Coordinates of C-alpha atoms (C1' of nucleotides) in Angstrom, one line a residue:
Chain A
V442 CA 2.8 25.9 24.6
G443 CA 1.5 24.9 27.2
Y444 CA -2.0 23.6 28.2
S445 CA -3.9 22.9 31.1
Q446 CA -5.9 20.3 31.9
A447 CA -9.5 21.5 31.3
A448 CA -8.0 22.4 28.0
K449 CA -7.0 18.6 27.5
A450 CA -10.8 17.9 28.3
E451 CA -12.0 19.7 26.0
S452 CA -9.7 18.9 23.0
H453 CA -10.1 15.3 23.9
D454 CA -14.2 15.8 23.3
R455 CA -13.4 17.7 20.4
I456 CA -11.6 15.5 18.2
L457 CA -14.1 12.5 19.0
Q458 CA -17.1 15.2 18.9
V459 CA -15.9 15.4 15.2
T460 CA -14.4 11.6 14.8
A461 CA -18.5 10.7 15.2
R462 CA -20.0 12.6 13.3
R463 CA -17.3 12.4 10.1
I464 CA -17.6 8.8 10.6
R465 CA -21.5 8.7 10.0
E466 CA -20.6 10.6 7.3
E467 CA -18.0 8.6 5.0
G468 CA -17.7 5.3 6.9
V469 CA -15.1 4.0 9.4
T470 CA -12.6 3.9 6.8
R471 CA -11.8 6.9 5.0
P472 CA -11.4 9.7 7.8
G473 CA -7.9 9.9 8.6
V474 CA -6.4 11.2 11.3
A475 CA -4.3 14.4 10.2
D476 CA -7.7 15.1 8.3
L477 CA -9.8 15.0 12.1
M478 CA -7.2 16.8 14.4
K479 CA -7.3 19.5 11.8
E480 CA -11.1 19.7 11.7
A481 CA -10.2 20.1 16.2
D482 CA -8.4 22.3 15.9
L483 CA -4.9 20.3 16.7
T484 CA -2.6 19.1 14.6
Q485 CA -1.5 15.6 14.2
G486 CA 1.1 15.0 16.0
G487 CA -0.5 15.4 19.3
F488 CA -3.2 13.0 18.7
Y489 CA -0.9 10.1 21.0
K490 CA -1.7 12.5 23.8
H491 CA -5.4 11.9 23.7
F492 CA -5.5 7.6 21.8
N493 CA -3.9 5.1 21.4
S494 CA -3.8 4.0 17.9
R495 CA -6.6 5.6 15.0
D496 CA -8.2 2.5 15.1
D497 CA -8.9 3.6 19.3
L498 CA -10.7 6.5 18.2
I499 CA -13.6 5.4 15.3
A500 CA -14.4 2.5 18.5
Q501 CA -14.4 5.5 21.1
A502 CA -16.2 7.5 18.0
E503 CA -19.0 4.9 17.0
V504 CA -19.7 4.3 20.7
L505 CA -21.0 8.3 21.0
A506 CA -21.6 8.6 17.5
L507 CA -25.0 5.8 18.2
T508 CA -25.7 7.6 21.3
E509 CA -25.8 11.1 20.2
G510 CA -27.8 10.0 17.3
Q511 CA -30.3 8.1 19.3
A512 CA -30.8 10.6 21.9
K513 CA -30.9 13.8 19.2
M514 CA -34.0 11.5 17.7
E515 CA -35.0 10.4 21.4
S516 CA -35.9 14.6 22.7
A517 CA -37.5 15.3 18.7
A518 CA -40.1 12.6 19.9
C519 CA -41.2 14.0 23.2
R520 CA -41.4 17.3 22.5
N521 CA -44.3 15.9 21.0
K522 CA -45.8 15.0 24.7
D523 CA -49.0 13.4 24.0
A524 CA -48.2 11.5 20.8
P525 CA -44.3 10.4 21.1
R526 CA -44.4 7.6 18.7
S527 CA -45.9 9.9 15.9
G528 CA -43.5 12.1 17.0
L529 CA -40.5 9.8 16.4
I530 CA -41.6 8.8 13.4
D531 CA -42.6 12.5 12.3
A532 CA -38.6 12.9 13.0
Y533 CA -37.0 10.0 12.0
L534 CA -38.6 10.3 8.1
A535 CA -38.2 14.0 7.8
A536 CA -36.1 15.7 5.2
G537 CA -33.8 17.1 7.5
H538 CA -32.9 14.1 8.7
R539 CA -32.1 12.4 5.5
D540 CA -30.1 15.3 4.7
S541 CA -27.7 15.8 7.8
P542 CA -26.4 11.7 8.4
G543 CA -23.9 13.2 10.2
T544 CA -25.4 14.4 13.0
G545 CA -28.8 12.0 12.6
C546 CA -29.3 8.3 13.8
A547 CA -25.7 5.5 13.3
L548 CA -28.1 2.9 13.1
V549 CA -28.6 3.7 8.9
T550 CA -25.2 5.6 8.9
L551 CA -23.0 2.7 10.9
G552 CA -25.3 -0.4 10.1
A553 CA -23.3 -2.2 8.1
D554 CA -20.0 -1.1 9.7
A555 CA -21.2 -2.7 13.0
G556 CA -22.1 -6.1 10.8
R557 CA -18.4 -6.1 10.0
G558 CA -17.4 -4.7 13.3
D559 CA -16.5 -5.8 16.2
Q560 CA -17.9 -7.6 19.4
D561 CA -17.4 -4.8 21.0
F562 CA -18.8 -2.3 18.6
K563 CA -22.0 -4.5 18.0
Q564 CA -22.5 -4.6 20.9
A565 CA -22.6 -0.8 21.3
Y566 CA -25.8 -1.0 17.9
E567 CA -27.5 -3.8 19.5
K568 CA -27.6 -1.1 22.7
Q569 CA -29.8 0.6 20.7
V570 CA -31.9 -0.9 18.4
R571 CA -33.2 -1.9 22.2
S572 CA -33.3 1.2 23.6
Y573 CA -35.3 1.5 20.0
L574 CA -37.5 -0.6 20.5
D575 CA -38.4 0.0 24.2
L576 CA -39.1 3.5 22.7
I577 CA -41.0 3.0 20.5
A578 CA -43.2 0.5 22.0
G579 CA -43.7 1.8 24.6
L580 CA -44.2 5.6 23.6
D581 CA -47.1 4.0 21.1
D582 CA -50.4 5.9 21.4
D583 CA -52.0 3.6 22.5
S584 CA -49.3 1.9 24.8
E585 CA -50.4 -1.1 23.2
A586 CA -47.8 -2.0 20.9
S587 CA -46.5 -5.2 20.5
R588 CA -43.0 -5.7 20.9
G589 CA -43.3 -7.6 17.1
E590 CA -44.9 -4.0 16.0
A591 CA -42.0 -2.1 17.2
M592 CA -39.2 -4.0 15.1
L593 CA -41.2 -3.3 12.0
T594 CA -41.2 0.3 12.2
L595 CA -37.7 0.5 13.2
S596 CA -36.3 -1.4 10.5
A597 CA -38.7 1.0 8.4
L598 CA -37.4 3.4 9.7
V599 CA -33.9 2.5 9.4
G600 CA -34.5 1.6 5.7
A601 CA -36.0 4.2 4.4
V602 CA -33.2 6.3 6.0
L603 CA -31.4 3.4 4.9
M604 CA -32.6 3.9 0.7
S605 CA -34.0 7.9 0.9
R606 CA -29.9 8.8 1.5
A607 CA -28.6 6.2 -1.7
V608 CA -32.0 6.8 -4.5
A609 CA -30.4 9.5 -6.9
D610 CA -33.7 11.4 -7.5
K611 CA -34.8 13.5 -5.1
D612 CA -38.5 13.1 -5.8
L613 CA -38.0 9.3 -5.0
S614 CA -36.5 9.8 -1.7
D615 CA -38.6 12.2 -0.8
E616 CA -41.5 10.0 -1.5
I617 CA -40.6 6.7 0.3
L618 CA -40.0 9.2 3.6
K619 CA -43.5 10.2 3.1
T620 CA -45.2 7.1 2.1
V621 CA -43.3 4.7 4.9
K622 CA -44.1 7.3 7.3
Q623 CA -48.0 7.0 6.3
Q624 CA -47.7 3.4 6.7
L625 CA -46.3 3.4 10.2
K626 CA -49.1 5.6 11.2
R627 CA -52.1 3.3 10.5
P628 CA -53.6 1.4 12.6
Chain B
V242 CA 3.3 -16.7 -21.4
G243 CA 0.4 -15.9 -23.5
Y244 CA -3.7 -16.2 -23.5
S245 CA -5.9 -16.4 -26.0
Q246 CA -9.2 -14.0 -26.3
A247 CA -11.9 -15.9 -24.2
A248 CA -8.8 -15.9 -21.4
K249 CA -9.2 -12.5 -21.2
A250 CA -13.5 -12.4 -20.8
E251 CA -12.8 -14.8 -18.5
S252 CA -10.0 -13.0 -16.4
H253 CA -12.2 -9.5 -15.8
D254 CA -15.4 -11.7 -15.3
R255 CA -13.7 -13.2 -12.9
I256 CA -11.9 -10.3 -10.5
L257 CA -15.3 -8.0 -10.8
Q258 CA -17.4 -11.5 -9.5
V259 CA -14.6 -11.2 -7.0
T260 CA -14.6 -7.2 -6.2
A261 CA -18.6 -7.5 -6.3
R262 CA -18.0 -9.6 -3.8
R263 CA -15.8 -7.9 -0.9
I264 CA -17.3 -5.1 -1.6
R265 CA -20.2 -6.4 0.2
E266 CA -18.1 -8.1 2.8
E267 CA -16.4 -5.4 3.3
G268 CA -17.8 -2.6 1.7
V269 CA -16.2 -0.5 -1.2
T270 CA -12.8 0.9 0.4
R271 CA -11.1 -1.7 2.1
P272 CA -10.7 -4.3 -0.7
G273 CA -7.6 -3.9 -2.7
V274 CA -6.1 -4.4 -6.6
A275 CA -2.6 -6.9 -4.9
D276 CA -6.0 -8.8 -2.8
L277 CA -8.6 -9.0 -5.5
M278 CA -6.5 -9.8 -8.0
K279 CA -4.7 -12.3 -6.2
E280 CA -8.0 -14.2 -5.0
A281 CA -9.1 -13.8 -9.1
D282 CA -5.7 -16.4 -9.8
L283 CA -3.6 -13.2 -11.1
T284 CA -1.5 -10.9 -10.2
Q285 CA -1.6 -7.0 -9.8
G286 CA 0.3 -6.5 -12.4
G287 CA -2.4 -7.3 -14.5
F288 CA -4.6 -5.5 -13.5
Y289 CA -4.7 -2.2 -15.9
K290 CA -5.2 -4.3 -18.5
H291 CA -8.4 -4.9 -17.0
F292 CA -9.7 -1.6 -15.6
N293 CA -8.1 2.4 -16.0
S294 CA -8.3 2.1 -12.1
R295 CA -9.5 0.9 -9.2
D296 CA -12.4 3.5 -9.7
D297 CA -12.8 1.9 -12.5
L298 CA -13.8 -1.4 -10.9
I299 CA -15.1 -0.3 -7.9
A300 CA -17.8 1.7 -9.7
Q301 CA -18.7 -1.3 -12.0
A302 CA -18.4 -3.8 -9.5
E303 CA -21.0 -1.5 -7.4
V304 CA -23.5 -1.8 -10.7
L305 CA -22.9 -6.1 -10.8
A306 CA -23.4 -6.5 -6.8
L307 CA -26.5 -4.2 -6.8
T308 CA -28.4 -6.3 -10.3
E309 CA -26.4 -9.8 -8.9
G310 CA -27.8 -9.0 -5.5
Q311 CA -31.3 -8.6 -7.2
A312 CA -31.9 -11.5 -9.2
K313 CA -30.7 -14.2 -6.7
M314 CA -33.8 -13.1 -4.4
E315 CA -35.2 -12.7 -6.7
S316 CA -35.6 -15.9 -8.7
A317 CA -35.8 -17.6 -4.8
A318 CA -38.4 -15.2 -4.3
C319 CA -40.4 -16.6 -7.5
R320 CA -39.4 -20.5 -5.9
N321 CA -43.1 -20.3 -4.1
K322 CA -44.9 -19.9 -8.2
D323 CA -48.7 -18.8 -6.0
A324 CA -46.8 -17.2 -3.3
P325 CA -43.9 -14.6 -4.7
R326 CA -44.4 -12.0 -2.0
S327 CA -44.4 -14.0 0.4
G328 CA -41.5 -15.8 -1.1
L329 CA -38.7 -13.4 -0.9
I330 CA -40.4 -12.6 2.8
D331 CA -38.8 -15.6 3.2
A332 CA -36.4 -15.5 1.1
Y333 CA -35.3 -11.8 1.8
L334 CA -35.5 -12.4 5.9
A335 CA -33.5 -15.8 5.8
A336 CA -30.6 -17.1 8.0
G337 CA -28.5 -17.6 5.6
H338 CA -29.0 -14.5 3.4
R339 CA -27.9 -12.4 6.6
D340 CA -24.8 -15.2 6.9
S341 CA -23.9 -14.5 3.7
P342 CA -24.0 -10.2 2.6
G343 CA -20.9 -11.6 -0.3
T344 CA -24.3 -12.7 -2.6
G345 CA -26.9 -10.9 -0.5
C346 CA -28.8 -8.3 -1.5
A347 CA -26.2 -5.1 -1.6
L348 CA -29.5 -2.3 -0.9
V349 CA -28.2 -3.5 2.2
T350 CA -24.8 -3.6 2.3
L351 CA -24.5 -0.8 -0.3
G352 CA -26.7 1.3 1.3
A353 CA -24.6 3.6 3.1
D354 CA -22.0 3.2 0.2
A355 CA -24.6 3.8 -2.4
G356 CA -25.3 7.9 0.3
R357 CA -22.1 8.6 0.0
G358 CA -21.9 7.4 -3.4
D359 CA -21.5 9.2 -6.8
Q360 CA -24.5 10.0 -9.2
D361 CA -23.7 7.1 -11.3
F362 CA -23.5 4.9 -8.0
K363 CA -26.9 5.5 -6.8
Q364 CA -28.8 5.9 -10.5
A365 CA -27.9 1.9 -10.0
Y366 CA -29.2 2.0 -6.5
E367 CA -32.4 3.4 -7.5
K368 CA -33.0 1.2 -10.5
Q369 CA -32.7 -1.5 -8.2
V370 CA -35.3 0.2 -5.4
R371 CA -37.7 0.4 -8.5
S372 CA -37.4 -3.0 -9.6
Y373 CA -38.0 -4.5 -5.8
L374 CA -41.4 -2.5 -5.8
D375 CA -42.5 -3.6 -8.6
L376 CA -41.2 -7.0 -8.2
I377 CA -43.0 -6.3 -4.6
A378 CA -46.3 -4.4 -5.8
G379 CA -47.0 -6.8 -8.6
L380 CA -46.5 -10.6 -6.9
D381 CA -48.0 -9.4 -3.9
D382 CA -50.8 -12.6 -3.5
D383 CA -53.9 -10.7 -3.6
S384 CA -51.7 -8.2 -6.4
E385 CA -53.6 -5.4 -4.7
A386 CA -50.5 -4.1 -2.2
S387 CA -50.4 -0.7 -3.4
R388 CA -47.1 1.0 -3.9
G389 CA -47.2 2.4 -0.6
E390 CA -47.5 -1.4 1.3
A391 CA -44.7 -1.5 -1.1
M392 CA -42.4 0.9 -0.2
L393 CA -43.0 -0.4 3.6
T394 CA -42.1 -3.8 2.7
L395 CA -38.9 -3.1 1.3
S396 CA -38.3 -0.8 3.5
A397 CA -38.9 -3.0 6.8
L398 CA -36.2 -5.9 4.9
V399 CA -34.0 -3.5 4.3
G400 CA -33.5 -2.5 7.6
A401 CA -34.6 -6.1 9.3
V402 CA -31.1 -7.3 8.0
L403 CA -29.5 -4.2 8.3
M404 CA -29.5 -4.7 11.3
S405 CA -29.8 -8.3 12.5
R406 CA -26.0 -8.0 10.7
A407 CA -25.4 -5.9 13.4
V408 CA -25.6 -6.8 16.8
A409 CA -24.1 -8.9 19.1
D410 CA -26.9 -11.8 19.9
K411 CA -27.5 -13.6 18.6
D412 CA -31.3 -14.7 20.0
L413 CA -32.3 -10.8 19.1
S414 CA -30.4 -11.4 15.2
D415 CA -33.1 -13.7 14.9
E416 CA -36.2 -12.2 16.4
I417 CA -35.4 -9.1 14.0
L418 CA -36.2 -11.6 11.4
K419 CA -38.6 -14.2 12.1
T420 CA -41.1 -11.3 14.3
V421 CA -40.5 -8.7 10.9
K422 CA -41.6 -12.1 8.6
Q423 CA -44.9 -12.1 10.9
Q424 CA -45.6 -8.8 10.8
L425 CA -44.9 -8.4 6.9
K426 CA -47.3 -11.5 6.1
R427 CA -50.3 -10.0 8.1
P428 CA -52.7 -8.5 6.5
Chain C
dT706 C1' 2.7 34.6 48.5
dG707 C1' 6.8 34.1 45.8
dT708 C1' 10.6 31.3 43.0
dA709 C1' 12.1 27.2 40.7
dC710 C1' 11.2 23.0 38.9
dA711 C1' 9.3 18.8 36.7
dT712 C1' 5.3 17.4 33.2
dC713 C1' 3.1 17.0 29.6
dA714 C1' -0.4 19.3 25.8
dG715 C1' 0.2 20.4 21.8
dT716 C1' 3.8 21.5 17.8
dG717 C1' 6.0 20.3 13.0
dA718 C1' 8.9 17.8 10.8
dA719 C1' 10.2 13.4 9.8
dC720 C1' 9.6 8.4 9.7
dG721 C1' 8.2 4.0 7.4
dC722 C1' 5.1 0.9 6.1
dG723 C1' 0.7 -0.8 2.5
dC724 C1' -1.1 0.2 -1.8
dG725 C1' -2.1 1.8 -6.5
dT726 C1' -0.8 2.9 -10.7
dT727 C1' 3.9 1.1 -14.1
dC728 C1' 7.2 -0.7 -15.6
dA729 C1' 10.6 -3.9 -18.6
dC730 C1' 9.3 -8.2 -19.5
dT731 C1' 7.9 -13.2 -21.2
dG732 C1' 5.5 -16.4 -24.5
dA733 C1' 1.5 -18.4 -25.9
dT734 C1' -1.7 -16.2 -29.5
dG735 C1' -3.1 -15.0 -33.6
dT736 C1' -2.6 -13.6 -38.2
dA737 C1' -0.4 -12.3 -42.7
dC738 C1' 2.0 -14.2 -46.2
Chain D
dT592 C1' -1.0 -26.3 -44.7
dG593 C1' 3.1 -24.5 -42.9
dT594 C1' 6.4 -20.1 -41.2
dA595 C1' 7.6 -15.3 -39.4
dC596 C1' 6.0 -12.1 -37.2
dA597 C1' 3.0 -8.8 -34.8
dT598 C1' -0.1 -8.7 -30.7
dC599 C1' -1.2 -8.0 -25.8
dA600 C1' -2.7 -10.2 -21.2
dG601 C1' -0.2 -11.2 -17.3
dT602 C1' 4.3 -11.6 -14.7
dG603 C1' 7.3 -9.9 -10.8
dA604 C1' 9.4 -6.0 -9.2
dA605 C1' 10.1 -0.8 -8.6
dC606 C1' 8.0 3.3 -7.9
dG607 C1' 6.0 7.2 -5.3
dC608 C1' 2.7 8.8 -2.5
dG609 C1' -0.1 9.3 1.4
dC610 C1' -1.3 8.4 5.8
dG611 C1' -0.7 6.4 10.9
dT612 C1' 3.2 6.8 14.2
dT613 C1' 7.1 8.5 16.1
dC614 C1' 10.7 12.0 17.8
dA615 C1' 12.6 15.7 19.3
dC616 C1' 11.0 20.1 21.0
dT617 C1' 8.7 24.3 23.2
dG618 C1' 6.5 26.7 27.3
dA619 C1' 2.4 27.4 30.0
dT620 C1' 0.5 24.4 33.7
dG621 C1' 0.9 23.8 38.3
dT622 C1' 3.1 21.3 42.0
dA623 C1' 7.0 21.9 46.0
dC624 C1' 9.3 24.5 49.2

DNA sequence: TGTACATCAGTGAACGCGCGTTCACTGATGTAC
DNA sequence: TGTACATCAGTGAACGCGCGTTCACTGATGTAC
């Protein structure tokens, strides 16, 4: 066959991207190497030209999933220029976010996995938590939001989306998102 | 060997109890049949005298984990007779809860798994969500807490414990619990 | 600028371990007489 | 109340599939001359 160096970097990236999405959708244990490679338009044999082991890939994908999910939320928040905290809350508690865990915030999808994970995973998770806290506190409308209010806000965002995905009743799921949104926007 | 009918019921229960704890600690995919049976003081061969399949066991254990975790929290909450909502918040956001996921509230530990799970799992999860909401709204100090406030409270409880387990820094973990506790107790 | 050659990303098959499941067997339980 | 027998919870080994990993091989890339 034969492939260029640039092509290798693209393959590498594709594998990581696919995995970062799949672990958010299915957790860190389920997706298999052969399946991930197939989804990246490759065959399983070439996997070890890119990663030392499945664990190695998963570890890298965890970090990518965390940063990627947050970057998406942050940009959505800042699209609302005059009220970025409000923008974040709207984007986070949107039905579109709930319904797309694979591309959404990994604090929700990988929270339990991170709690069971190694130190590197937890540090990457923590970095995103701190980043969100800064974002919420710094971007608050009155730019006076305390660190405490930011922690309450972030906890509620994460918990609300987690639960909204886990309940069977669509109406209750919608109600959780809508109600928590309202509650967080009260002074 | 030979065992009585009562002994069978006890074995059955032991397997379920062990599994309900382990899936909260490790998620629904990791714990293996042989390992679970060993922890229940049995050998893997006898497993199918109690359950049709591993999936069957896991499904039953999911329900048990959810009800058990909530029962524990509810009793802790009501130990504080004159301020049960406050008691629930204290019990939920306690370091002891954070450090014992295997016996703690399954809304946190199984939230992501339920989101990926089948309808039965989601219905069991939803039942616990509704139960908590009733508990919080009904047990509020001033017994005036709106359903909205209950949803915000529950979301924050779940999100805070999830994150407190997933960050690497112990100080930040403690701060999340303490701060969210303070925030939720403000009027 | 062309030509010969080494590299190595990717392929597809095979390996081997782990784990869910099955099975022949044991012997106390509990029923039938 | 005692005795013979059927049941079946539990055992320990074996089976077999799935999945992570390895391997021999291919052929375009990209370097050396």
